[in-house]
Amino acid sequence: MEKDVVIKKVMKDNLSKENIEFICESFAEFKYKKEFVELLNDSGKLMTLNSNCLNDEVLSYLLTSNFSTDAKVQWIITKIHNNSPAPELITYITLVEEIKNIATVWENKYPEITNEFEEAICDGLIEHHFVKVRKGVKNRIMLDNHHKSTFILD
């Protein structure tokens, strides 16, 4: 019990950049995920986590937690801008109800962009040549030839 008190006190009083990075690296085993995320959120540091801190364990936790869709989209865009591979992006996109339809582009479909969240994600995917706007069809995307051979779901 004493150890719990010390860890929580250190998190509350002394959450340095190095501590944040260390906790994110060992997030899967970290016992105080909820408290850690709440502290980051309360201090304004949650939305500025770098891509290394947004590893698979951390990001999956955040995307399945009770955060705004805006926040979730921003974290995924961070991963897009840091050249995460398509399989990772597909996983993250499918975890967010409001944007999961976009992932069907990797099934050789042409999903329609129907909301601002999908639009924001698509802007990042277009910028990094994962997808492109389908010619002649407004608000639909398709795989960009640059990434087409990289990864297609069966």
Tab-separated table of C-alpha atoms in Angstrom:
chain	number	residue	atom	x	y	z
A	1	MET	CA	0.000	0.000	0.000
A	2	GLU	CA	2.861	2.388	0.846
A	3	LYS	CA	4.271	1.961	-2.670
A	4	ASP	CA	0.908	2.970	-4.167
A	5	VAL	CA	0.883	6.202	-2.159
A	6	VAL	CA	4.445	7.063	-3.248
A	7	ILE	CA	3.761	6.369	-6.931
A	8	LYS	CA	0.591	8.473	-6.900
A	9	LYS	CA	2.392	11.328	-5.093
A	10	VAL	CA	5.276	11.290	-7.584
A	11	MET	CA	2.796	11.278	-10.470
A	12	LYS	CA	0.879	14.201	-8.980
A	13	ASP	CA	3.863	16.349	-7.963
A	14	ASN	CA	6.704	15.411	-10.256
A	15	LEU	CA	5.478	14.357	-13.674
A	16	SER	CA	8.479	15.339	-15.799
A	17	LYS	CA	8.778	14.744	-19.521
A	18	GLU	CA	11.111	11.820	-18.769
A	19	ASN	CA	8.624	10.325	-16.282
A	20	ILE	CA	5.817	10.643	-18.824
A	21	GLU	CA	7.912	8.930	-21.503
A	22	PHE	CA	8.939	6.153	-19.096
A	23	ILE	CA	5.339	5.490	-18.045
A	24	CYS	CA	4.189	5.483	-21.673
A	25	GLU	CA	6.928	2.987	-22.579
A	26	SER	CA	5.769	0.603	-19.835
A	27	PHE	CA	2.064	1.480	-20.100
A	28	ALA	CA	0.916	-2.121	-20.604
A	29	GLU	CA	2.186	-3.066	-17.133
A	30	PHE	CA	1.440	0.269	-15.476
A	31	LYS	CA	-1.090	-0.128	-12.671
A	32	TYR	CA	-2.344	3.484	-12.571
A	33	LYS	CA	-3.365	4.086	-16.172
A	34	LYS	CA	-6.564	5.942	-15.311
A	35	GLU	CA	-4.884	8.263	-12.775
A	36	PHE	CA	-1.964	8.897	-15.131
A	37	VAL	CA	-4.229	9.810	-18.047
A	38	GLU	CA	-6.370	12.036	-15.795
A	39	LEU	CA	-3.253	13.878	-14.545
A	40	LEU	CA	-2.015	14.389	-18.100
A	41	ASN	CA	-5.438	15.614	-19.149
A	42	ASP	CA	-5.792	17.977	-16.174
A	43	SER	CA	-2.328	19.430	-16.783
A	44	GLY	CA	-2.969	19.932	-20.514
A	45	LYS	CA	-0.167	17.535	-21.455
A	46	LEU	CA	-2.387	14.814	-22.889
A	47	MET	CA	-3.065	16.587	-26.175
A	48	THR	CA	0.626	17.331	-26.718
A	49	LEU	CA	2.012	13.817	-26.296
A	50	ASN	CA	4.566	13.042	-28.968
A	51	SER	CA	4.261	10.075	-31.298
A	52	ASN	CA	6.660	7.965	-29.214
A	53	CYS	CA	4.442	8.386	-26.156
A	54	LEU	CA	1.424	7.540	-28.286
A	55	ASN	CA	2.555	3.945	-28.655
A	56	ASP	CA	0.085	1.166	-29.373
A	57	GLU	CA	-0.807	0.507	-25.723
A	58	VAL	CA	-1.323	4.180	-24.841
A	59	LEU	CA	-3.210	5.104	-27.996
A	60	SER	CA	-5.492	2.068	-27.871
A	61	TYR	CA	-6.317	2.952	-24.261
A	62	LEU	CA	-7.058	6.585	-25.150
A	63	LEU	CA	-9.132	5.730	-28.219
A	64	THR	CA	-11.332	3.370	-26.226
A	65	SER	CA	-11.701	5.802	-23.309
A	66	ASN	CA	-14.287	8.506	-22.813
A	67	PHE	CA	-12.509	11.328	-24.671
A	68	SER	CA	-13.996	13.572	-27.309
A	69	THR	CA	-13.914	12.451	-30.916
A	70	ASP	CA	-11.934	15.626	-31.623
A	71	ALA	CA	-9.175	14.495	-29.259
A	72	LYS	CA	-9.152	10.980	-30.717
A	73	VAL	CA	-8.892	12.345	-34.256
A	74	GLN	CA	-5.970	14.583	-33.234
A	75	TRP	CA	-4.063	11.634	-31.765
A	76	ILE	CA	-4.591	9.592	-34.930
A	77	ILE	CA	-3.481	12.542	-37.059
A	78	THR	CA	-0.302	12.698	-34.955
A	79	LYS	CA	0.334	9.058	-35.874
A	80	ILE	CA	-0.370	9.758	-39.569
A	81	HIS	CA	2.083	12.680	-39.569
A	82	ASN	CA	4.709	10.446	-37.992
A	83	ASN	CA	4.420	7.922	-40.823
A	84	SER	CA	2.856	5.087	-38.858
A	85	PRO	CA	2.330	2.023	-41.040
A	86	ALA	CA	-1.087	1.387	-42.556
A	87	PRO	CA	-1.909	-1.643	-40.353
A	88	GLU	CA	-1.513	0.525	-37.225
A	89	LEU	CA	-3.604	3.327	-38.690
A	90	ILE	CA	-6.345	0.877	-39.630
A	91	THR	CA	-6.436	-0.398	-36.050
A	92	TYR	CA	-6.668	3.115	-34.602
A	93	ILE	CA	-9.246	4.343	-37.104
A	94	THR	CA	-11.510	1.348	-36.491
A	95	LEU	CA	-11.488	2.041	-32.724
A	96	VAL	CA	-13.332	5.346	-33.239
A	97	GLU	CA	-16.986	4.908	-34.166
A	98	GLU	CA	-17.324	8.246	-35.997
A	99	ILE	CA	-14.469	7.515	-38.424
A	100	LYS	CA	-14.212	3.718	-38.655
A	101	ASN	CA	-15.820	3.684	-42.116
A	102	ILE	CA	-12.643	5.236	-43.555
A	103	ALA	CA	-10.722	2.008	-42.855
A	104	THR	CA	-12.717	0.251	-45.576
A	105	VAL	CA	-10.504	2.017	-48.128
A	106	TRP	CA	-7.907	-0.674	-47.322
A	107	GLU	CA	-10.479	-3.275	-48.381
A	108	ASN	CA	-10.434	-1.703	-51.870
A	109	LYS	CA	-13.655	0.188	-51.173
A	110	TYR	CA	-14.358	3.859	-51.793
A	111	PRO	CA	-15.774	5.171	-48.520
A	112	GLU	CA	-17.751	8.376	-48.510
A	113	ILE	CA	-16.543	11.153	-46.225
A	114	THR	CA	-19.624	12.110	-44.239
A	115	ASN	CA	-18.421	14.197	-41.287
A	116	GLU	CA	-15.762	16.646	-40.143
A	117	PHE	CA	-13.847	13.939	-38.256
A	118	GLU	CA	-13.511	11.746	-41.337
A	119	GLU	CA	-12.526	14.843	-43.294
A	120	ALA	CA	-9.719	15.670	-40.862
A	121	ILE	CA	-8.369	12.115	-40.943
A	122	CYS	CA	-8.601	11.999	-44.743
A	123	ASP	CA	-6.711	15.281	-45.056
A	124	GLY	CA	-3.814	13.666	-43.189
A	125	LEU	CA	-4.062	10.438	-45.170
A	126	ILE	CA	-4.110	12.395	-48.440
A	127	GLU	CA	-1.154	14.552	-47.372
A	128	HIS	CA	0.872	11.415	-46.642
A	129	HIS	CA	-0.244	9.638	-49.821
A	130	PHE	CA	-2.206	6.828	-48.194
A	131	VAL	CA	-5.389	7.816	-50.014
A	132	LYS	CA	-6.566	10.252	-52.651
A	133	VAL	CA	-9.888	11.782	-53.593
A	134	ARG	CA	-11.695	9.648	-56.134
A	135	LYS	CA	-11.974	11.465	-59.447
A	136	GLY	CA	-15.460	12.395	-60.528
A	137	VAL	CA	-16.999	11.351	-57.210
A	138	LYS	CA	-17.264	14.050	-54.599
A	139	ASN	CA	-16.486	13.079	-50.998
A	140	ARG	CA	-15.128	9.604	-51.751
A	141	ILE	CA	-11.590	8.378	-51.267
A	142	MET	CA	-9.546	5.533	-52.684
A	143	LEU	CA	-6.112	4.109	-52.012
A	144	ASP	CA	-3.274	6.152	-53.419
A	145	ASN	CA	-1.127	4.136	-55.824
A	146	HIS	CA	1.883	5.005	-53.661
A	147	HIS	CA	0.468	2.850	-50.841
A	148	LYS	CA	-1.778	0.480	-52.794
A	149	SER	CA	0.801	-2.277	-52.981
A	150	THR	CA	1.929	-1.668	-49.405
A	151	PHE	CA	-1.065	-3.090	-47.609
A	152	ILE	CA	-4.512	-4.278	-48.598
A	153	LEU	CA	-6.788	-6.220	-46.278
A	154	ASP	CA	-8.116	-9.499	-47.614
